Amino acid sequence: MQVIPVTAVHRGFGTTSRRDSWWVAPLGVFLGLSAFLGYATWAAFQNAHYHFGPYLSPFYSPELWGDSPHAWFGPKPGWWPALLPFSPALLILPFPGGFRFTCYYYRGAYYKAFWADPPSCAVGEPRKSYLGENSLPLIIQNIHRYFLYAAVAFLFMLSYDVWVAMWFDNAATGQKEFGIGVGTLVLLVNVILLTSYTLGCHSMRHLVGGRTDEVSKSPISDACYSCSSALNYKHQLFAWCSLFSVMFADVYVRLCSMGYWTDLRLL
Amino acid sequence: MSQATFSVWRSEPGGAGAFKDYTIEISDGMVVLDAVHKIQAEQAPDLACRWNCKAGKCGSCSAEINGKPRLMCMSRLNSIDLTQPVKVEPMRTFPLIKDLVTDVSWNFRVKKGLKKFKPRAADAADGTWRMQQRDIDRVQEFRKCIECFLCQDVCHVLRDHGKHEEFIGPRFFVYSAALEMHPLDTDDRVPDLKQKDNIGYCNITKCCTKVCPEHIHITDNAIIPLKERVVDRFYDPVTRLLRMIGG
């Protein structure tokens, strides 16, 4: 690099001249992500109360094998090891989980909140050695775009769930009839927020147009790049909104299934 | 007229330093740089401070005010809590020369080591090029940089880990992005970004973006797109395969 090194000033963990409440944001991220991880893990292992009427919890969608009418391939397969706990959610959650874990926004947020690397801007760190994302293990974060491909596929499946959530059983005729319940809207809002988060992903923005220097040469690419950039501008907002919407959708379906909440039919 | 106290870092070249308090009269519209000038004029004529334009465009008066990297000339006193002494100290990432002045020459040496603009052959017989405004808009943002080096100062890879020999810092990722994404440029900087400039050290904390006085979206528009180009080239087997097939 042909530079003469300079001496950096190393300071202790948490040392800073900042007077604002710099610790509030990382603490909020720590609590928010911990709450989500705790709830999602608990919900994924329940293997119960994940569907109600035409609704399917997004934590369990797509339900490859399971006991609900939404299951693609029927009940729990016979080859499933008896020692392993079974839940349809465990089969699919690694994909959206991996997408969020490797997301550029979340990376920056949890490096600060969980690893204090740094705790906040211009605040001293607890350790002097640093590898960044330059080598193992964090170099694996570069796999993000493959989780993006899976996340896009999930958007189609969750959208299909919203369609299914518009068809209710008519007890009198035994037929399906069109309708909209509060649960339908909960699932719809969840898909909209997840779509806004996924399509505004930095990797998506790169793949649809950012990788070229002359995006104007392809009008389709140009339009996609513009849309993705617009969503990317609010990526942090959509990251949090979609995180809580997917959790709330599961809570809604779960509490309806358990009989604590009554699903209001709007149409 | 009211009074405010400024706790200013004082040091001699090569010597130890300490904060020294100065209480001055302040008036409406003053910025921290005005306060430092007033201290120089009335109480400490030997106080060293680098400045030039007083308009947030030269990038000279970078410092840390109450722990936050900022331009002194753009830090209005009415936006700062004056009930306590205002702490004014030099940028912590660069070697100290005296008081508030640091040696930022490392940045210029880094810049010399980066590949320069290499345009394609002229599009027209008169030696001119044709570009779409849409394409040049993207890199225009990066040209707003005033080289205040606040982003370099706050970057923890340099500030806390001292990777000056291996890592070029956010300012020069913005510079590289301005050239690498330029519609006319033909040079390839992606291998350098990975191997020589070590863009992988950036862990996307966005501190550089937060301190940029020109509001350049350093992380989202420069560093992450460059990281994605590195992924294309070195970590994504599919794009590597497509490149092998497509040439």
PDB file of N, CA and C in Angstrom, chain B residues 128-160:
ATOM      1  N   THR B 128     -14.576  13.420 -27.300  1.00  0.00           N
ATOM      2  CA  THR B 128     -15.510  13.499 -26.170  1.00  0.00           C
ATOM      3  C   THR B 128     -16.233  12.164 -25.979  1.00  0.00           C
ATOM      4  N   TRP B 129     -16.873  12.054 -24.832  1.00  0.00           N
ATOM      5  CA  TRP B 129     -17.588  10.824 -24.485  1.00  0.00           C
ATOM      6  C   TRP B 129     -19.088  11.101 -24.387  1.00  0.00           C
ATOM      7  N   ARG B 130     -19.862  10.053 -24.403  1.00  0.00           N
ATOM      8  CA  ARG B 130     -21.310  10.158 -24.209  1.00  0.00           C
ATOM      9  C   ARG B 130     -21.690   9.282 -23.017  1.00  0.00           C
ATOM     10  N   MET B 131     -22.386   9.881 -22.067  1.00  0.00           N
ATOM     11  CA  MET B 131     -22.846   9.126 -20.891  1.00  0.00           C
ATOM     12  C   MET B 131     -24.311   9.467 -20.646  1.00  0.00           C
ATOM     13  N   GLN B 132     -25.012   8.536 -20.033  1.00  0.00           N
ATOM     14  CA  GLN B 132     -26.377   8.821 -19.612  1.00  0.00           C
ATOM     15  C   GLN B 132     -26.324   9.487 -18.238  1.00  0.00           C
ATOM     16  N   GLN B 133     -27.135  10.511 -18.068  1.00  0.00           N
ATOM     17  CA  GLN B 133     -27.170  11.213 -16.782  1.00  0.00           C
ATOM     18  C   GLN B 133     -27.475  10.239 -15.648  1.00  0.00           C
ATOM     19  N   ARG B 134     -28.366   9.287 -15.955  1.00  0.00           N
ATOM     20  CA  ARG B 134     -28.784   8.287 -14.967  1.00  0.00           C
ATOM     21  C   ARG B 134     -27.576   7.538 -14.390  1.00  0.00           C
ATOM     22  N   ASP B 135     -26.629   7.222 -15.276  1.00  0.00           N
ATOM     23  CA  ASP B 135     -25.471   6.438 -14.831  1.00  0.00           C
ATOM     24  C   ASP B 135     -24.479   7.278 -14.052  1.00  0.00           C
ATOM     25  N   ILE B 136     -24.328   8.522 -14.444  1.00  0.00           N
ATOM     26  CA  ILE B 136     -23.341   9.356 -13.771  1.00  0.00           C
ATOM     27  C   ILE B 136     -23.890   9.892 -12.451  1.00  0.00           C
ATOM     28  N   ASP B 137     -25.219   9.959 -12.339  1.00  0.00           N
ATOM     29  CA  ASP B 137     -25.838  10.406 -11.076  1.00  0.00           C
ATOM     30  C   ASP B 137     -25.366   9.549  -9.904  1.00  0.00           C
ATOM     31  N   ARG B 138     -25.207   8.264 -10.192  1.00  0.00           N
ATOM     32  CA  ARG B 138     -24.880   7.314  -9.134  1.00  0.00           C
ATOM     33  C   ARG B 138     -23.529   7.630  -8.479  1.00  0.00           C
ATOM     34  N   VAL B 139     -22.560   8.019  -9.304  1.00  0.00           N
ATOM     35  CA  VAL B 139     -21.239   8.296  -8.722  1.00  0.00           C
ATOM     36  C   VAL B 139     -21.077   9.761  -8.326  1.00  0.00           C
ATOM     37  N   GLN B 140     -22.028  10.586  -8.748  1.00  0.00           N
ATOM     38  CA  GLN B 140     -21.917  12.015  -8.429  1.00  0.00           C
ATOM     39  C   GLN B 140     -21.933  12.245  -6.924  1.00  0.00           C
ATOM     40  N   GLU B 141     -22.706  11.436  -6.219  1.00  0.00           N
ATOM     41  CA  GLU B 141     -22.793  11.562  -4.760  1.00  0.00           C
ATOM     42  C   GLU B 141     -21.409  11.476  -4.117  1.00  0.00           C
ATOM     43  N   PHE B 142     -20.575  10.597  -4.660  1.00  0.00           N
ATOM     44  CA  PHE B 142     -19.262  10.373  -4.047  1.00  0.00           C
ATOM     45  C   PHE B 142     -18.334  11.570  -4.230  1.00  0.00           C
ATOM     46  N   ARG B 143     -18.627  12.377  -5.246  1.00  0.00           N
ATOM     47  CA  ARG B 143     -17.762  13.532  -5.522  1.00  0.00           C
ATOM     48  C   ARG B 143     -18.043  14.689  -4.560  1.00  0.00           C
ATOM     49  N   LYS B 144     -19.044  14.525  -3.706  1.00  0.00           N
ATOM     50  CA  LYS B 144     -19.306  15.568  -2.701  1.00  0.00           C
ATOM     51  C   LYS B 144     -18.279  15.531  -1.573  1.00  0.00           C
ATOM     52  N   CYS B 145     -17.495  14.453  -1.521  1.00  0.00           N
ATOM     53  CA  CYS B 145     -16.552  14.289  -0.402  1.00  0.00           C
ATOM     54  C   CYS B 145     -15.589  15.469  -0.310  1.00  0.00           C
ATOM     55  N   ILE B 146     -15.438  16.013   0.900  1.00  0.00           N
ATOM     56  CA  ILE B 146     -14.545  17.165   1.103  1.00  0.00           C
ATOM     57  C   ILE B 146     -13.233  16.742   1.782  1.00  0.00           C
ATOM     58  N   GLU B 147     -13.062  15.446   1.921  1.00  0.00           N
ATOM     59  CA  GLU B 147     -11.846  14.898   2.540  1.00  0.00           C
ATOM     60  C   GLU B 147     -11.555  15.511   3.917  1.00  0.00           C
ATOM     61  N   CYS B 148     -12.573  15.500   4.743  1.00  0.00           N
ATOM     62  CA  CYS B 148     -12.393  15.954   6.130  1.00  0.00           C
ATOM     63  C   CYS B 148     -11.822  14.826   6.984  1.00  0.00           C
ATOM     64  N   PHE B 149     -11.959  13.589   6.467  1.00  0.00           N
ATOM     65  CA  PHE B 149     -11.440  12.376   7.120  1.00  0.00           C
ATOM     66  C   PHE B 149     -12.109  12.054   8.447  1.00  0.00           C
ATOM     67  N   LEU B 150     -13.314  12.605   8.657  1.00  0.00           N
ATOM     68  CA  LEU B 150     -14.066  12.227   9.855  1.00  0.00           C
ATOM     69  C   LEU B 150     -14.464  10.756   9.790  1.00  0.00           C
ATOM     70  N   CYS B 151     -14.758  10.290   8.553  1.00  0.00           N
ATOM     71  CA  CYS B 151     -15.138   8.876   8.406  1.00  0.00           C
ATOM     72  C   CYS B 151     -13.964   7.971   8.763  1.00  0.00           C
ATOM     73  N   GLN B 152     -12.765   8.395   8.372  1.00  0.00           N
ATOM     74  CA  GLN B 152     -11.572   7.612   8.726  1.00  0.00           C
ATOM     75  C   GLN B 152     -11.361   7.621  10.245  1.00  0.00           C
ATOM     76  N   ASP B 153     -11.640   8.794  10.831  1.00  0.00           N
ATOM     77  CA  ASP B 153     -11.441   8.950  12.272  1.00  0.00           C
ATOM     78  C   ASP B 153     -12.363   8.027  13.075  1.00  0.00           C
ATOM     79  N   VAL B 154     -13.617   7.917  12.633  1.00  0.00           N
ATOM     80  CA  VAL B 154     -14.586   7.153  13.429  1.00  0.00           C
ATOM     81  C   VAL B 154     -14.544   5.659  13.128  1.00  0.00           C
ATOM     82  N   CYS B 155     -13.950   5.285  11.991  1.00  0.00           N
ATOM     83  CA  CYS B 155     -13.929   3.865  11.600  1.00  0.00           C
ATOM     84  C   CYS B 155     -13.135   3.062  12.627  1.00  0.00           C
ATOM     85  N   HIS B 156     -13.765   2.105  13.255  1.00  0.00           N
ATOM     86  CA  HIS B 156     -13.107   1.380  14.356  1.00  0.00           C
ATOM     87  C   HIS B 156     -11.964   0.498  13.866  1.00  0.00           C
ATOM     88  N   VAL B 157     -11.970   0.146  12.576  1.00  0.00           N
ATOM     89  CA  VAL B 157     -10.874  -0.674  12.045  1.00  0.00           C
ATOM     90  C   VAL B 157      -9.561   0.112  12.113  1.00  0.00           C
ATOM     91  N   LEU B 158      -9.648   1.413  11.879  1.00  0.00           N
ATOM     92  CA  LEU B 158      -8.471   2.273  11.986  1.00  0.00           C
ATOM     93  C   LEU B 158      -8.310   2.796  13.410  1.00  0.00           C
ATOM     94  N   ARG B 159      -9.389   3.271  13.967  1.00  0.00           N
ATOM     95  CA  ARG B 159      -9.357   3.946  15.270  1.00  0.00           C
ATOM     96  C   ARG B 159      -8.948   3.026  16.419  1.00  0.00           C
ATOM     97  N   ASP B 160      -9.594   1.863  16.465  1.00  0.00           N
ATOM     98  CA  ASP B 160      -9.351   0.958  17.593  1.00  0.00           C
ATOM     99  C   ASP B 160      -8.357  -0.147  17.270  1.00  0.00           C
TER     100      ASP B 160
END
